[in-house]
PDB file of C-alpha atoms in Angstrom:
ATOM      1  CA  MET W   1       9.010 -11.539 -22.301  1.00  0.00           C
ATOM      2  CA  THR W   2      10.301  -8.526 -20.399  1.00  0.00           C
ATOM      3  CA  GLN W   3       9.666  -7.788 -16.715  1.00  0.00           C
ATOM      4  CA  LYS W   4      11.482  -4.737 -15.368  1.00  0.00           C
ATOM      5  CA  THR W   5      11.595  -4.876 -11.593  1.00  0.00           C
ATOM      6  CA  LEU W   6      13.670  -4.490  -8.440  1.00  0.00           C
ATOM      7  CA  VAL W   7      15.730  -7.010  -6.513  1.00  0.00           C
ATOM      8  CA  ILE W   8      16.535  -5.856  -2.985  1.00  0.00           C
ATOM      9  CA  ASP W   9      19.288  -7.500  -0.946  1.00  0.00           C
ATOM     10  CA  LEU W  10      18.096  -7.421   2.653  1.00  0.00           C
ATOM     11  CA  ASP W  11      21.447  -8.771   3.845  1.00  0.00           C
ATOM     12  CA  ARG W  12      22.970  -5.484   2.674  1.00  0.00           C
ATOM     13  CA  CYS W  13      20.156  -3.047   3.563  1.00  0.00           C
ATOM     14  CA  ILE W  14      21.181  -0.977   6.598  1.00  0.00           C
ATOM     15  CA  GLY W  15      17.883   0.840   7.092  1.00  0.00           C
ATOM     16  CA  CYS W  16      19.333   4.268   6.336  1.00  0.00           C
ATOM     17  CA  TYR W  17      16.138   5.431   4.570  1.00  0.00           C
ATOM     18  CA  ALA W  18      18.125   6.973   1.716  1.00  0.00           C
ATOM     19  CA  CYS W  19      15.791   5.188  -0.731  1.00  0.00           C
ATOM     20  CA  GLU W  20      12.724   6.707   0.948  1.00  0.00           C
ATOM     21  CA  ILE W  21      14.194  10.199   0.864  1.00  0.00           C
ATOM     22  CA  ALA W  22      15.428   9.889  -2.732  1.00  0.00           C
ATOM     23  CA  CYS W  23      11.996   8.667  -3.830  1.00  0.00           C
ATOM     24  CA  LYS W  24      10.136  11.480  -2.097  1.00  0.00           C
ATOM     25  CA  THR W  25      12.532  14.105  -3.442  1.00  0.00           C
ATOM     26  CA  GLU W  26      12.665  12.816  -7.024  1.00  0.00           C
ATOM     27  CA  ASN W  27       8.899  12.327  -7.322  1.00  0.00           C
ATOM     28  CA  ASN W  28       7.681  15.211  -5.138  1.00  0.00           C
ATOM     29  CA  VAL W  29       5.770  12.777  -2.918  1.00  0.00           C
ATOM     30  CA  PRO W  30       3.524  14.582  -0.387  1.00  0.00           C
ATOM     31  CA  LEU W  31       4.066  14.393   3.370  1.00  0.00           C
ATOM     32  CA  GLY W  32       2.580  11.261   4.895  1.00  0.00           C
ATOM     33  CA  VAL W  33       2.626   9.427   1.558  1.00  0.00           C
ATOM     34  CA  TYR W  34       5.218   6.847   0.541  1.00  0.00           C
ATOM     35  CA  TYR W  35       5.878   5.156  -2.779  1.00  0.00           C
ATOM     36  CA  ASN W  36       8.812   3.406  -1.108  1.00  0.00           C
ATOM     37  CA  LYS W  37       8.706   2.654   2.613  1.00  0.00           C
ATOM     38  CA  VAL W  38      11.302   0.870   4.739  1.00  0.00           C
ATOM     39  CA  LEU W  39       9.741  -1.346   7.405  1.00  0.00           C
ATOM     40  CA  THR W  40      11.544  -3.035  10.292  1.00  0.00           C
ATOM     41  CA  ILE W  41      10.856  -6.752  10.712  1.00  0.00           C
ATOM     42  CA  GLY W  42      11.646  -7.966  14.212  1.00  0.00           C
ATOM     43  CA  PRO W  43      13.443  -8.254  16.431  1.00  0.00           C
ATOM     44  CA  ASN W  44      12.462 -11.934  16.564  1.00  0.00           C
ATOM     45  CA  GLY W  45      13.896 -14.853  18.487  1.00  0.00           C
ATOM     46  CA  VAL W  46      15.310 -15.370  21.948  1.00  0.00           C
ATOM     47  CA  TYR W  47      18.603 -13.882  23.106  1.00  0.00           C
ATOM     48  CA  PRO W  48      21.288 -14.465  21.936  1.00  0.00           C
ATOM     49  CA  ASP W  49      19.631 -15.719  18.734  1.00  0.00           C
ATOM     50  CA  ILE W  50      17.813 -12.535  17.769  1.00  0.00           C
ATOM     51  CA  HIS W  51      17.211 -11.530  14.157  1.00  0.00           C
ATOM     52  CA  MET W  52      15.977  -8.306  12.627  1.00  0.00           C
ATOM     53  CA  TYR W  53      16.032  -6.905   9.110  1.00  0.00           C
ATOM     54  CA  ASN W  54      14.854  -3.918   7.128  1.00  0.00           C
ATOM     55  CA  LEU W  55      12.219  -4.483   4.445  1.00  0.00           C
ATOM     56  CA  PRO W  56      11.944  -1.773   1.783  1.00  0.00           C
ATOM     57  CA  THR W  57       8.457  -2.029   0.279  1.00  0.00           C
ATOM     58  CA  VAL W  58       7.369  -0.720  -3.108  1.00  0.00           C
ATOM     59  CA  CYS W  59       4.783  -1.480  -5.766  1.00  0.00           C
ATOM     60  CA  GLN W  60       5.436  -5.112  -6.625  1.00  0.00           C
ATOM     61  CA  ASN W  61       4.735  -4.643 -10.373  1.00  0.00           C
ATOM     62  CA  CYS W  62       2.640  -7.804 -10.352  1.00  0.00           C
ATOM     63  CA  ARG W  63       2.372  -9.861 -13.531  1.00  0.00           C
ATOM     64  CA  GLU W  64      -1.372 -10.305 -12.844  1.00  0.00           C
ATOM     65  CA  ALA W  65      -1.979  -7.034 -11.016  1.00  0.00           C
ATOM     66  CA  PRO W  66      -5.353  -6.845  -9.250  1.00  0.00           C
ATOM     67  CA  CYS W  67      -5.207  -3.047  -9.469  1.00  0.00           C
ATOM     68  CA  VAL W  68      -5.228  -3.260 -13.269  1.00  0.00           C
ATOM     69  CA  LYS W  69      -8.069  -5.791 -13.265  1.00  0.00           C
ATOM     70  CA  VAL W  70     -10.431  -3.677 -11.134  1.00  0.00           C
ATOM     71  CA  CYS W  71      -9.734  -0.247 -12.654  1.00  0.00           C
ATOM     72  CA  PRO W  72     -12.987   0.849 -14.349  1.00  0.00           C
ATOM     73  CA  THR W  73     -11.367   3.411 -16.662  1.00  0.00           C
ATOM     74  CA  GLY W  74      -8.166   1.664 -17.728  1.00  0.00           C
ATOM     75  CA  ALA W  75      -6.091   4.202 -15.794  1.00  0.00           C
ATOM     76  CA  SER W  76      -4.038   1.391 -14.275  1.00  0.00           C
ATOM     77  CA  TYR W  77      -2.177  -0.399 -17.040  1.00  0.00           C
ATOM     78  CA  TYR W  78       0.888  -2.473 -17.983  1.00  0.00           C
ATOM     79  CA  THR W  79       3.803  -1.110 -19.965  1.00  0.00           C
ATOM     80  CA  ASP W  80       5.523  -3.185 -22.650  1.00  0.00           C
ATOM     81  CA  ASP W  81       8.296  -3.988 -20.168  1.00  0.00           C
ATOM     82  CA  GLY W  82       5.981  -5.323 -17.459  1.00  0.00           C
ATOM     83  CA  GLN W  83       5.655  -2.306 -15.205  1.00  0.00           C
ATOM     84  CA  VAL W  84       2.327  -1.201 -13.749  1.00  0.00           C
ATOM     85  CA  LEU W  85       1.583   2.502 -14.121  1.00  0.00           C
ATOM     86  CA  ILE W  86      -1.327   4.913 -13.654  1.00  0.00           C
ATOM     87  CA  ASP W  87      -2.572   7.297 -16.339  1.00  0.00           C
ATOM     88  CA  HIS W  88      -3.594  10.282 -14.215  1.00  0.00           C
ATOM     89  CA  GLU W  89      -5.684  11.684 -17.057  1.00  0.00           C
ATOM     90  CA  LYS W  90      -7.931   8.600 -16.882  1.00  0.00           C
ATOM     91  CA  CYS W  91      -7.947   8.180 -13.074  1.00  0.00           C
ATOM     92  CA  ILE W  92     -11.271   9.195 -11.509  1.00  0.00           C
ATOM     93  CA  GLY W  93     -10.079   8.706  -7.932  1.00  0.00           C
ATOM     94  CA  CYS W  94     -12.483   5.867  -7.154  1.00  0.00           C
ATOM     95  CA  ARG W  95      -9.736   4.067  -5.189  1.00  0.00           C
ATOM     96  CA  MET W  96     -10.808   0.602  -6.291  1.00  0.00           C
ATOM     97  CA  CYS W  97      -7.170  -0.133  -7.139  1.00  0.00           C
ATOM     98  CA  MET W  98      -6.120   0.835  -3.629  1.00  0.00           C
ATOM     99  CA  ALA W  99      -8.588  -1.649  -2.179  1.00  0.00           C
ATOM    100  CA  ALA W 100      -7.417  -4.359  -4.592  1.00  0.00           C
ATOM    101  CA  CYS W 101      -3.677  -3.995  -3.893  1.00  0.00           C
ATOM    102  CA  PRO W 102      -2.691  -6.680  -1.369  1.00  0.00           C
ATOM    103  CA  TYR W 103       0.390  -4.717  -0.306  1.00  0.00           C
ATOM    104  CA  GLY W 104      -0.983  -1.228   0.350  1.00  0.00           C
ATOM    105  CA  ALA W 105       1.353   0.184  -2.301  1.00  0.00           C
ATOM    106  CA  ARG W 106      -1.005   2.873  -3.629  1.00  0.00           C
ATOM    107  CA  SER W 107      -2.101   6.158  -2.118  1.00  0.00           C
ATOM    108  CA  PHE W 108      -4.642   8.857  -2.852  1.00  0.00           C
ATOM    109  CA  ASN W 109      -3.366  12.371  -3.530  1.00  0.00           C
ATOM    110  CA  GLN W 110      -5.762  14.745  -1.778  1.00  0.00           C
ATOM    111  CA  ASP W 111      -4.614  17.695  -3.881  1.00  0.00           C
ATOM    112  CA  THR W 112      -4.903  16.163  -7.347  1.00  0.00           C
ATOM    113  CA  LYS W 113      -7.673  13.661  -6.438  1.00  0.00           C
ATOM    114  CA  VAL W 114      -5.933  10.784  -8.215  1.00  0.00           C
ATOM    115  CA  VAL W 115      -4.232   7.606  -7.054  1.00  0.00           C
ATOM    116  CA  GLU W 116      -0.431   7.482  -7.134  1.00  0.00           C
ATOM    117  CA  LYS W 117       2.292   4.871  -6.668  1.00  0.00           C
ATOM    118  CA  CYS W 118       5.900   4.013  -7.405  1.00  0.00           C
ATOM    119  CA  THR W 119       6.689   4.284 -11.108  1.00  0.00           C
ATOM    120  CA  LEU W 120      10.240   2.957 -10.755  1.00  0.00           C
ATOM    121  CA  CYS W 121      11.075   6.503 -11.838  1.00  0.00           C
ATOM    122  CA  ARG W 122       9.843   5.927 -15.375  1.00  0.00           C
ATOM    123  CA  HIS W 123      10.953   9.443 -16.299  1.00  0.00           C
ATOM    124  CA  LEU W 124      14.538   8.522 -15.370  1.00  0.00           C
ATOM    125  CA  GLN W 125      14.384   5.195 -17.198  1.00  0.00           C
ATOM    126  CA  GLU W 126      13.422   7.091 -20.351  1.00  0.00           C
ATOM    127  CA  VAL W 127      16.787   8.887 -20.255  1.00  0.00           C
ATOM    128  CA  ASP W 128      18.708   5.659 -19.528  1.00  0.00           C
ATOM    129  CA  SER W 129      19.068   6.316 -15.824  1.00  0.00           C
ATOM    130  CA  LEU W 130      18.271   4.127 -12.831  1.00  0.00           C
ATOM    131  CA  PRO W 131      15.386   4.749 -10.406  1.00  0.00           C
ATOM    132  CA  ALA W 132      16.300   7.288  -7.721  1.00  0.00           C
ATOM    133  CA  CYS W 133      16.126   4.699  -4.944  1.00  0.00           C
ATOM    134  CA  VAL W 134      18.663   2.467  -6.698  1.00  0.00           C
ATOM    135  CA  LYS W 135      21.065   5.362  -7.298  1.00  0.00           C
ATOM    136  CA  ALA W 136      20.769   6.558  -3.683  1.00  0.00           C
ATOM    137  CA  CYS W 137      21.348   3.186  -1.995  1.00  0.00           C
ATOM    138  CA  CYS W 138      24.703   3.591  -0.240  1.00  0.00           C
ATOM    139  CA  ALA W 139      24.776  -0.112   0.708  1.00  0.00           C
ATOM    140  CA  LYS W 140      24.324  -1.178  -2.936  1.00  0.00           C
ATOM    141  CA  ALA W 141      21.365  -3.298  -1.847  1.00  0.00           C
ATOM    142  CA  ARG W 142      19.136  -2.475  -4.830  1.00  0.00           C
ATOM    143  CA  TYR W 143      19.253  -3.819  -8.364  1.00  0.00           C
ATOM    144  CA  PHE W 144      17.022  -2.813 -11.261  1.00  0.00           C
ATOM    145  CA  GLY W 145      16.489  -4.552 -14.565  1.00  0.00           C
ATOM    146  CA  ASP W 146      14.701  -7.244 -16.524  1.00  0.00           C
ATOM    147  CA  ILE W 147      14.166 -10.294 -14.310  1.00  0.00           C
ATOM    148  CA  ASP W 148      13.394 -12.356 -17.432  1.00  0.00           C
ATOM    149  CA  ASP W 149      16.846 -11.621 -18.907  1.00  0.00           C
ATOM    150  CA  PRO W 150      19.423 -14.006 -17.393  1.00  0.00           C
ATOM    151  CA  GLU W 151      22.191 -11.513 -18.189  1.00  0.00           C
ATOM    152  CA  SER W 152      20.605  -8.611 -16.276  1.00  0.00           C
ATOM    153  CA  ASP W 153      21.899  -7.379 -12.911  1.00  0.00           C
ATOM    154  CA  VAL W 154      18.694  -8.480 -11.180  1.00  0.00           C
ATOM    155  CA  SER W 155      18.848 -12.016 -12.579  1.00  0.00           C
ATOM    156  CA  LYS W 156      22.523 -12.350 -11.711  1.00  0.00           C
ATOM    157  CA  ALA W 157      21.873 -11.195  -8.133  1.00  0.00           C
ATOM    158  CA  VAL W 158      19.040 -13.714  -7.751  1.00  0.00           C
ATOM    159  CA  ALA W 159      21.147 -16.535  -9.227  1.00  0.00           C
ATOM    160  CA  ALA W 160      24.104 -15.742  -6.957  1.00  0.00           C
ATOM    161  CA  ALA W 161      21.903 -15.775  -3.846  1.00  0.00           C
ATOM    162  CA  GLY W 162      20.454 -19.212  -4.529  1.00  0.00           C
ATOM    163  CA  PRO W 163      16.722 -20.035  -4.723  1.00  0.00           C
ATOM    164  CA  GLU W 164      16.413 -20.827  -1.012  1.00  0.00           C
ATOM    165  CA  ASN W 165      17.453 -17.249  -0.162  1.00  0.00           C
ATOM    166  CA  VAL W 166      15.210 -15.433  -2.651  1.00  0.00           C
ATOM    167  CA  HIS W 167      11.759 -14.371  -1.486  1.00  0.00           C
ATOM    168  CA  SER W 168       8.764 -12.386  -2.645  1.00  0.00           C
ATOM    169  CA  MET W 169       5.740 -10.837  -1.021  1.00  0.00           C
ATOM    170  CA  PRO W 170       2.865 -13.274  -0.478  1.00  0.00           C
ATOM    171  CA  ASP W 171       1.476 -14.297  -3.866  1.00  0.00           C
ATOM    172  CA  LYS W 172      -2.317 -14.119  -3.955  1.00  0.00           C
ATOM    173  CA  GLY W 173      -2.495 -15.114  -7.606  1.00  0.00           C
ATOM    174  CA  ASN W 174      -1.063 -11.743  -8.652  1.00  0.00           C
ATOM    175  CA  HIS W 175       2.549 -12.918  -9.110  1.00  0.00           C
ATOM    176  CA  PRO W 176       4.607 -10.064  -7.625  1.00  0.00           C
ATOM    177  CA  SER W 177       7.827  -9.460  -9.573  1.00  0.00           C
ATOM    178  CA  VAL W 178       9.990  -7.775  -6.903  1.00  0.00           C
ATOM    179  CA  ARG W 179      12.447 -10.176  -5.281  1.00  0.00           C
ATOM    180  CA  TYR W 180      14.144  -9.962  -1.893  1.00  0.00           C
ATOM    181  CA  ILE W 181      17.408 -11.656  -0.991  1.00  0.00           C
ATOM    182  CA  LEU W 182      17.620 -12.745   2.649  1.00  0.00           C
ATOM    183  CA  HIS W 183      19.956 -15.371   4.074  1.00  0.00           C
ATOM    184  CA  PRO W 184      19.185 -17.068   7.436  1.00  0.00           C
ATOM    185  CA  LYS W 185      22.255 -15.407   8.996  1.00  0.00           C
ATOM    186  CA  THR W 186      20.450 -12.055   8.674  1.00  0.00           C
ATOM    187  CA  GLY W 187      16.885 -13.048   9.505  1.00  0.00           C
ATOM    188  CA  GLN W 188      13.971 -15.345   8.898  1.00  0.00           C
ATOM    189  CA  TRP W 189      11.732 -14.242   6.041  1.00  0.00           C
ATOM    190  CA  SER W 190       8.235 -13.375   7.246  1.00  0.00           C
ATOM    191  CA  ASP W 191       5.484 -14.912   5.133  1.00  0.00           C
ATOM    192  CA  ASN W 192       3.118 -12.206   6.425  1.00  0.00           C
ATOM    193  CA  PRO W 193       4.999  -8.908   6.242  1.00  0.00           C
ATOM    194  CA  PRO W 194       3.024  -5.784   7.160  1.00  0.00           C
ATOM    195  CA  LYS W 195       1.502  -3.623   4.431  1.00  0.00           C
ATOM    196  CA  MET W 196       3.177  -0.391   3.402  1.00  0.00           C
ATOM    197  CA  LEU W 197       0.399   1.802   4.767  1.00  0.00           C
TER     198      LEU W 197
END
């Protein structure tokens, strides 16, 4: 099987927002809308043991995506490589997918009257380029590739971190594919991170 996704190293993320800006610029994302949003988790703890980290949030490209299940027109669909996309020609703007997404990763475009989300820059992938957020990350905290391929950059990053330091958003039976690397020296993973929106 193939599952293209992101692995984000939170130990390296410096919260510079370059990924947010690159995403908005590359995809012409409207003001107030985010396909990629960096959240701050913390500070938590008691001085001098205080921890805080940055949490870039994106569509989790779930293996059992609730947005795909509830879409009445088939506008939300899976690609052959495991990504979840939206066919804007089929989208009727009912927003059922927005309600179904447990992470708040979808938004409604008031101008076009369709739902939008991160596409992992599918248009760039098609010309053998990386998503804009990965290319723009000055801390080299983002990896993109096939998580089911042990030789991919994402799989190697996950293996090097060790299973105890690899996390995902809360799984509600949807099996999110995005992985986050976070060691205890940087912060304590929150099992209830805030939604994107």
